[in-house]
Coordinates of C-alpha atoms in Angstrom, one line a residue:
M6 CA -3.9 26.5 -3.3
A7 CA -2.1 23.2 -2.4
A8 CA -2.1 22.5 1.4
P9 CA 1.3 22.0 3.0
F10 CA 2.2 18.6 4.5
R11 CA 5.1 16.7 6.1
I12 CA 6.5 13.3 5.2
Y13 CA 9.1 10.9 6.5
N14 CA 12.2 10.9 4.3
T15 CA 14.1 7.6 4.4
R16 CA 17.3 9.5 3.3
T17 CA 17.4 11.7 6.4
R18 CA 15.5 9.3 8.7
S19 CA 13.2 12.2 9.8
V20 CA 9.8 13.7 9.1
E21 CA 10.3 16.9 7.0
D22 CA 8.2 19.7 5.6
F23 CA 7.6 18.9 1.9
T24 CA 8.9 21.5 -0.5
P25 CA 8.0 20.9 -4.2
I26 CA 10.4 21.5 -7.1
E27 CA 7.6 23.4 -8.8
P28 CA 5.0 25.2 -6.7
G29 CA 1.7 23.3 -6.5
K30 CA 3.0 20.3 -8.4
I31 CA 4.4 16.9 -7.4
G32 CA 6.1 14.3 -9.5
I33 CA 5.9 10.8 -7.8
Y34 CA 7.6 7.7 -9.1
V35 CA 6.8 4.4 -7.5
C36 CA 8.6 1.1 -8.2
G37 CA 6.0 -1.3 -9.7
M38 CA 5.9 -5.1 -10.0
T39 CA 8.2 -7.5 -11.7
V40 CA 5.5 -9.3 -13.6
Y41 CA 6.1 -13.0 -13.5
D42 CA 3.1 -14.0 -11.3
R43 CA -0.1 -12.6 -9.8
C44 CA 0.0 -9.7 -7.4
H45 CA 0.0 -10.9 -3.7
M46 CA -1.1 -9.1 -0.5
G47 CA 2.4 -7.8 0.1
H48 CA 2.6 -6.1 -3.2
A49 CA -0.9 -4.7 -2.7
R50 CA 0.2 -2.7 0.4
A51 CA 2.3 -0.5 -1.7
M52 CA -0.4 -0.3 -4.4
V53 CA -3.1 0.8 -1.9
V54 CA -0.8 3.1 0.2
F55 CA 0.3 5.1 -2.8
D56 CA -3.1 5.1 -4.3
G57 CA -4.4 6.6 -1.1
F58 CA -1.5 9.1 -0.9
V59 CA -2.1 10.3 -4.4
R60 CA -5.9 10.7 -3.8
Y61 CA -5.2 12.6 -0.6
L62 CA -2.7 14.9 -2.3
R63 CA -5.1 15.7 -5.2
F64 CA -7.9 16.4 -2.7
R65 CA -5.6 18.8 -0.9
G66 CA -5.0 20.8 -4.1
W67 CA -1.8 19.3 -5.5
D68 CA -1.3 18.7 -9.2
V69 CA 0.2 15.2 -9.1
H70 CA 2.0 13.4 -11.9
F71 CA 2.0 9.8 -10.7
V72 CA 4.2 7.2 -12.4
R73 CA 4.5 3.5 -11.7
N74 CA 6.5 1.2 -13.9
F75 CA 6.4 -2.5 -15.0
T76 CA 9.5 -4.5 -14.9
D77 CA 8.8 -6.8 -17.9
I78 CA 12.5 -7.9 -18.5
D79 CA 14.1 -9.7 -15.5
D80 CA 15.8 -12.9 -14.4
K81 CA 12.7 -14.0 -12.5
I82 CA 10.5 -13.6 -15.6
I83 CA 13.0 -15.6 -17.7
V84 CA 13.2 -18.4 -15.2
R85 CA 9.4 -18.7 -14.9
A86 CA 9.0 -18.6 -18.7
N87 CA 11.5 -21.4 -19.2
E88 CA 9.8 -23.5 -16.4
I89 CA 6.5 -23.4 -18.2
G90 CA 7.7 -23.2 -21.8
E91 CA 6.3 -19.7 -22.6
D92 CA 8.0 -16.8 -24.3
P93 CA 9.3 -14.4 -21.5
M94 CA 7.7 -11.3 -23.2
A95 CA 4.4 -13.0 -23.6
L96 CA 4.4 -14.1 -20.0
A97 CA 5.2 -10.6 -18.8
A98 CA 2.4 -9.2 -21.0
R99 CA -0.1 -11.7 -19.5
F100 CA 0.8 -10.8 -16.0
I101 CA 0.6 -7.0 -16.7
D102 CA -3.0 -7.7 -17.8
A103 CA -3.5 -9.7 -14.6
F104 CA -2.1 -6.8 -12.5
H105 CA -4.5 -4.4 -14.1
E106 CA -7.4 -6.7 -13.3
D107 CA -6.4 -6.8 -9.7
A108 CA -5.7 -3.1 -9.5
D109 CA -9.1 -2.3 -11.0
A110 CA -10.8 -4.7 -8.7
L111 CA -9.2 -3.0 -5.8
G112 CA -10.6 0.3 -7.0
L113 CA -7.1 1.9 -7.6
I114 CA -6.7 4.9 -9.8
R115 CA -4.5 4.3 -12.8
P116 CA -1.1 6.1 -12.8
D117 CA -0.6 8.9 -15.3
A118 CA 2.1 6.8 -16.9
E119 CA 3.1 3.1 -16.6
P120 CA 6.4 2.7 -18.5
K121 CA 7.7 -0.7 -19.3
V122 CA 11.4 -1.8 -19.5
S123 CA 10.8 -3.3 -23.0
E124 CA 9.6 0.0 -24.3
S125 CA 12.5 2.0 -22.7
I126 CA 15.6 0.3 -24.2
E127 CA 16.9 3.3 -26.0
A128 CA 16.6 5.5 -22.9
I129 CA 18.4 2.9 -20.9
Q130 CA 21.2 2.5 -23.4
N131 CA 21.7 6.3 -23.6
L132 CA 21.9 6.5 -19.8
I133 CA 24.5 3.6 -19.7
Q134 CA 26.6 5.3 -22.4
S135 CA 26.5 8.6 -20.4
L136 CA 27.9 6.7 -17.3
I137 CA 30.6 5.1 -19.4
D138 CA 31.6 8.5 -20.9
Q139 CA 31.9 10.0 -17.4
N140 CA 34.0 7.0 -16.1
H141 CA 31.3 5.8 -13.8
A142 CA 30.8 2.5 -15.7
Y143 CA 32.9 0.1 -17.7
A144 CA 32.3 -2.7 -20.2
S145 CA 33.7 -6.2 -19.7
E146 CA 32.9 -9.2 -22.0
G147 CA 29.6 -7.7 -23.2
T148 CA 28.4 -6.7 -19.7
V149 CA 28.5 -3.1 -18.4
W150 CA 29.2 -2.6 -14.7
F151 CA 28.6 0.5 -12.5
D152 CA 31.8 1.4 -10.7
V153 CA 30.7 2.0 -7.1
K154 CA 34.2 3.3 -6.1
A155 CA 33.8 6.1 -8.7
F156 CA 30.7 7.4 -6.8
P157 CA 32.0 8.5 -3.3
T158 CA 28.5 8.8 -1.7
Y159 CA 27.4 5.2 -2.5
G160 CA 25.6 3.8 0.5
R161 CA 24.2 7.1 1.8
L162 CA 20.5 6.2 1.3
S163 CA 20.7 2.8 3.0
G164 CA 23.6 3.5 5.4
Q165 CA 25.8 0.7 3.9
K166 CA 29.5 0.7 3.6
V167 CA 30.9 -0.1 0.1
D168 CA 33.8 -2.2 1.4
E169 CA 31.4 -4.5 3.2
L170 CA 29.1 -5.1 0.2
Q171 CA 29.0 -7.6 -2.6
S172 CA 26.6 -7.4 -5.5
P173 CA 24.5 -10.5 -6.3
D174 CA 25.7 -10.1 -9.9
T175 CA 28.4 -12.8 -9.9
V176 CA 29.6 -12.7 -13.6
A177 CA 33.4 -12.4 -14.0
G178 CA 34.9 -9.1 -15.0
K179 CA 33.9 -6.8 -12.1
K180 CA 36.5 -4.4 -10.6
H181 CA 34.9 -4.4 -7.1
P182 CA 32.5 -7.0 -5.5
A183 CA 29.8 -4.4 -5.0
D184 CA 29.8 -3.3 -8.7
F185 CA 26.4 -4.0 -10.3
A186 CA 25.3 -4.8 -13.8
L187 CA 23.8 -2.0 -15.9
W188 CA 23.7 -4.2 -19.1
K189 CA 23.9 -8.0 -19.1
A190 CA 25.5 -9.9 -21.9
V191 CA 23.2 -12.2 -23.8
K192 CA 22.8 -15.8 -22.7
P193 CA 21.2 -18.6 -24.7
G194 CA 17.4 -18.6 -24.6
E195 CA 17.1 -15.1 -23.2
P196 CA 15.5 -12.1 -24.9
S197 CA 18.1 -9.6 -26.1
W198 CA 18.6 -6.3 -27.8
P199 CA 21.6 -5.0 -29.9
S200 CA 23.8 -2.5 -28.1
P201 CA 27.3 -0.8 -28.5
W202 CA 28.6 -3.4 -26.0
G203 CA 27.0 -6.4 -27.7
P204 CA 23.6 -8.1 -27.6
G205 CA 22.0 -8.3 -24.1
R206 CA 19.4 -6.8 -21.8
P207 CA 19.2 -4.2 -19.1
G208 CA 20.1 -4.9 -15.5
W209 CA 17.4 -4.4 -12.9
H210 CA 18.4 -1.1 -11.4
I211 CA 19.1 1.0 -14.5
E212 CA 15.6 0.7 -15.8
C213 CA 14.0 2.8 -13.0
S214 CA 16.5 5.6 -13.4
A215 CA 15.9 5.7 -17.1
M216 CA 12.1 5.5 -16.9
S217 CA 11.7 7.9 -14.0
M218 CA 13.9 10.6 -15.5
K219 CA 12.1 10.2 -18.9
S220 CA 8.7 10.4 -17.3
I221 CA 9.3 13.2 -14.7
G222 CA 12.8 14.7 -15.0
N223 CA 16.3 14.4 -13.5
T224 CA 15.0 15.1 -10.0
L225 CA 11.8 13.5 -8.6
D226 CA 9.8 15.2 -5.8
I227 CA 9.0 11.8 -4.2
H228 CA 10.3 8.3 -5.0
G229 CA 8.3 5.5 -3.4
G230 CA 8.3 1.8 -3.0
G231 CA 8.5 -1.0 -0.5
L232 CA 11.1 -0.8 2.4
D233 CA 12.8 -3.9 1.0
L234 CA 13.9 -1.9 -2.1
V235 CA 16.0 0.6 -0.1
F236 CA 19.0 -1.6 -0.7
P237 CA 20.2 -2.5 -3.3
H238 CA 17.6 -1.2 -5.7
H239 CA 17.1 2.4 -4.6
E240 CA 20.7 2.8 -3.5
N241 CA 21.8 1.8 -7.0
E242 CA 19.2 4.1 -8.6
V243 CA 20.7 7.1 -6.7
A244 CA 24.2 6.2 -7.7
Q245 CA 23.6 5.8 -11.4
S246 CA 21.2 8.7 -11.7
E247 CA 23.3 11.3 -9.8
A248 CA 26.5 10.1 -11.5
H249 CA 24.7 10.8 -14.8
S250 CA 23.0 14.1 -14.1
H251 CA 25.0 15.6 -11.2
E252 CA 21.7 16.5 -9.7
T253 CA 19.8 15.1 -6.7
Y254 CA 17.8 12.2 -7.9
A255 CA 14.9 12.3 -5.4
N256 CA 14.2 14.9 -2.8
Y257 CA 12.0 12.6 -0.6
W258 CA 12.1 8.9 -0.3
M259 CA 8.8 7.3 0.9
H260 CA 8.9 3.6 1.8
N261 CA 6.0 1.5 3.0
G262 CA 6.6 -1.3 5.5
M263 CA 6.3 -5.0 4.9
L264 CA 3.6 -7.4 5.7
T265 CA 4.9 -9.7 8.4
M266 CA 3.9 -13.2 9.3
S267 CA 3.6 -14.6 12.8
S268 CA 7.1 -16.0 12.3
G269 CA 8.4 -12.5 11.7
Q270 CA 9.1 -13.1 8.0
K271 CA 7.9 -10.7 5.4
M272 CA 5.4 -12.0 2.8
G273 CA 7.2 -13.0 -0.4
K274 CA 6.9 -15.4 -3.3
S275 CA 10.4 -16.8 -2.6
L276 CA 9.4 -17.6 0.9
G277 CA 6.3 -19.5 -0.2
N278 CA 3.9 -17.7 2.1
V279 CA 1.9 -15.5 -0.2
W280 CA -1.8 -15.0 -0.6
N281 CA -2.8 -13.5 -4.0
V282 CA -5.0 -10.4 -4.2
Q283 CA -7.3 -12.3 -6.6
N284 CA -8.0 -14.9 -4.0
A285 CA -8.6 -12.3 -1.3
L286 CA -11.0 -10.4 -3.5
N287 CA -13.0 -13.6 -4.1
D288 CA -13.8 -13.7 -0.3
F289 CA -13.7 -10.0 0.8
P290 CA -14.8 -6.7 -0.6
A291 CA -12.1 -4.5 -2.0
E292 CA -12.7 -1.8 0.7
C293 CA -11.9 -4.4 3.3
L294 CA -8.4 -4.8 1.9
R295 CA -8.1 -1.0 1.7
L296 CA -9.1 -0.6 5.3
Y297 CA -6.7 -3.4 6.3
Y298 CA -3.7 -1.5 4.8
L299 CA -4.8 2.0 5.7
Q300 CA -5.7 1.4 9.4
S301 CA -1.9 1.4 10.2
L302 CA 0.8 3.9 9.5
Y303 CA 2.2 3.1 6.1
R304 CA 5.8 2.8 7.1
S305 CA 5.2 0.4 10.0
P306 CA 5.3 -3.4 9.7
L307 CA 1.8 -4.8 9.2
P308 CA 0.9 -8.1 10.8
W309 CA -0.7 -10.7 8.5
G310 CA -2.5 -13.8 9.6
D311 CA -5.8 -15.7 9.2
D312 CA -7.7 -13.1 11.1
A313 CA -6.4 -10.0 9.3
L314 CA -9.1 -9.6 6.7
P315 CA -12.0 -10.9 8.8
D316 CA -11.1 -8.4 11.5
A317 CA -10.8 -5.6 8.9
L318 CA -14.2 -6.6 7.5
G319 CA -15.8 -6.4 11.0
S320 CA -14.4 -2.8 11.3
L321 CA -15.7 -1.9 7.8
C322 CA -19.1 -3.2 8.6
R323 CA -19.3 -0.9 11.6
L324 CA -18.5 2.0 9.4
Y325 CA -21.3 1.1 7.0
E326 CA -23.6 0.4 9.9
A327 CA -23.0 4.0 11.1
R328 CA -23.6 5.4 7.7
E329 CA -26.8 3.4 7.3
V330 CA -28.0 4.6 10.8
A331 CA -27.3 8.2 9.9
E332 CA -28.9 8.0 6.5
S333 CA -32.1 6.6 8.0
M334 CA -32.6 9.7 10.3
N335 CA -35.1 12.4 9.4
G336 CA -36.0 15.9 10.6
Q337 CA -35.4 19.5 9.6
E338 CA -35.0 21.3 12.9
D339 CA -32.0 23.3 14.1
A340 CA -29.2 20.8 14.8
H341 CA -28.1 22.4 18.0
Q342 CA -31.7 22.5 19.4
V343 CA -32.3 18.8 18.5
A344 CA -29.0 17.8 20.1
K345 CA -29.9 19.8 23.3
D346 CA -33.3 18.1 23.4
L347 CA -32.0 14.5 22.7
G348 CA -29.1 14.6 25.1
E349 CA -25.5 13.9 25.5
D350 CA -25.1 11.3 22.7
A351 CA -26.6 13.7 20.2
E352 CA -24.3 16.5 21.4
R353 CA -21.3 14.2 21.1
V354 CA -22.1 13.5 17.5
L355 CA -22.4 17.2 16.8
T356 CA -19.1 18.0 18.5
L357 CA -17.1 15.3 16.8
S358 CA -18.6 16.1 13.4
A359 CA -17.7 19.8 13.7
S360 CA -14.0 19.0 14.4
F361 CA -13.7 15.9 12.2
E362 CA -12.4 17.5 9.0
D363 CA -9.7 19.4 10.7
Q364 CA -8.5 16.4 12.8
F365 CA -8.7 14.0 9.9
L366 CA -6.8 16.1 7.4
R367 CA -4.2 17.2 10.1
A368 CA -3.5 13.5 10.6
L369 CA -2.9 13.0 6.9
D370 CA -0.9 16.2 6.6
E371 CA 1.5 14.8 9.2
D372 CA 3.3 12.0 7.4
F373 CA 0.2 10.6 5.9
N374 CA -0.9 9.1 9.2
T375 CA -3.9 7.1 8.2
A376 CA -3.9 5.3 11.5
K377 CA -4.6 8.5 13.4
A378 CA -7.1 9.6 10.7
M379 CA -9.0 6.4 11.0
A380 CA -9.0 6.6 14.8
S381 CA -10.9 9.9 14.4
L382 CA -13.3 8.2 12.1
F383 CA -14.0 5.3 14.4
E384 CA -14.6 7.7 17.3
L385 CA -17.3 9.4 15.3
V386 CA -18.8 6.1 14.1
R387 CA -19.1 4.9 17.7
A388 CA -20.9 8.2 18.6
V389 CA -23.3 7.9 15.7
N390 CA -24.1 4.3 16.5
R391 CA -24.8 5.2 20.2
F392 CA -27.0 8.1 19.2
G393 CA -28.9 5.8 16.8
N394 CA -30.2 3.9 19.8
H395 CA -32.2 7.0 21.0
K396 CA -35.9 6.4 20.5
K397 CA -36.3 9.8 18.8
A398 CA -33.1 9.7 16.7
K399 CA -34.8 8.4 13.5
K400 CA -37.5 11.0 13.6
R401 CA -35.5 14.1 14.6
G402 CA -31.8 13.2 14.3
G403 CA -31.2 14.1 10.7
P404 CA -29.8 17.5 11.3
V405 CA -27.5 16.1 14.1
V406 CA -25.8 13.5 11.8
A407 CA -25.6 15.8 8.7
G408 CA -22.0 16.6 9.6
A409 CA -21.2 12.9 10.2
L410 CA -22.5 12.1 6.7
Q411 CA -20.3 14.9 5.3
A412 CA -17.3 13.3 7.2
F413 CA -18.0 9.9 5.6
R414 CA -17.9 11.6 2.2
L415 CA -14.6 13.1 3.1
V416 CA -13.2 9.7 3.9
S417 CA -14.4 8.3 0.6
D418 CA -12.9 11.2 -1.4
T419 CA -9.5 11.0 0.3
L420 CA -9.0 7.3 1.0
G421 CA -11.5 5.4 -1.1
I422 CA -13.3 3.9 1.9
L423 CA -17.1 4.2 2.5
A424 CA -17.4 4.8 -1.3
M425 CA -20.2 2.3 -1.9
D426 CA -23.9 2.5 -1.4
V427 CA -24.9 0.8 1.8
D428 CA -27.1 -1.7 0.1
A429 CA -24.5 -2.6 -2.5
F430 CA -21.9 -3.1 0.2
Q431 CA -24.2 -5.4 2.2
E432 CA -25.0 -7.4 -0.9
E433 CA -21.3 -7.8 -1.7
V434 CA -20.5 -9.0 1.8
K435 CA -23.4 -11.4 1.6
D436 CA -22.2 -12.8 -1.8
K437 CA -18.6 -13.2 -0.7
R438 CA -19.0 -14.4 2.9
C439 CA -22.1 -16.6 2.7
K440 CA -21.0 -18.9 -0.2

């Protein structure tokens, strides 16, 4: 039976009990990358957070259908392709392959579905036609616009006011400055598809509505993505999806916080302050990156700087050191008798091990609080390392640390940390840090 949990819902600005649409099942849609370059460390936070979240849910007994899309048609892709003289679709396909290389190197589980915009044109056009038929959209000179004034609750997710907004889509023909493009009329040198409104291509926002509803249904249990997508992307998804179906688009909105530089800026390609995942994995083990992201609450800003990964690696080494210490201990006596004989440090390990699973999972059950869960782990790790200094620990301590080893396996199963053999981890650190 699936275990209950609570999650922060961006729409209500509160932590809520999760109630599934269908008992025991969860449909999760996470906005994926616009594939015009390699994945950077800012992107990877969402990748690792939702990978960990799905692992945790499945461990807790939920049947999860996990969908993450690829945006392979977009202004940024077209601009980059034109800059380097490459076909836009070929460039997008190349960076989808690069994304999978990075995701696999990070040890991420593959989503159950990875829809692409280029493979969803019919579904997108059908959705646009439905909006036109219901007077929520209108065509003008080959472009189709969503009419924000026809959707009274526009702005509810992000807290924006329609009359204070202006869409970045600046093509003439809009009724209201905040109206946004569902279908963009063809321009010279751009990929295009035939449509009832003339040749063109999808706008950015409509794609996720079409792909998510096709993959999961009109209502998603959880919609995820980066906090920077709340407006305009997710706000526009809500408007066009609910105007079409007249059903709630997503019951829970889960957004991860941004990586922030010392200047306070978020990490982003347009700001020129990115570090690619590929580069990071050349110098650090994948679990180092996972620990860096998961040691903080997913929705909080995460500081980034030169010391971020070296500090995370130091912490990860302490975890593996504790596991190595525990695995080296022997003995087959009663654990409680050994702890009594060997003193306070041994009894501390026994006590913390006994309560670890409950504390660790309770932290994850309460808004996927990996920061609190990892704090429990490091408390146990410090106790194991202290106990390892006892002169009789190696000979008799095995029964005392058996629970700690079980705790380490739990962390591996739920969060993908401490998943390597100790020797393999030490060899990887040596290879990457002693070049």
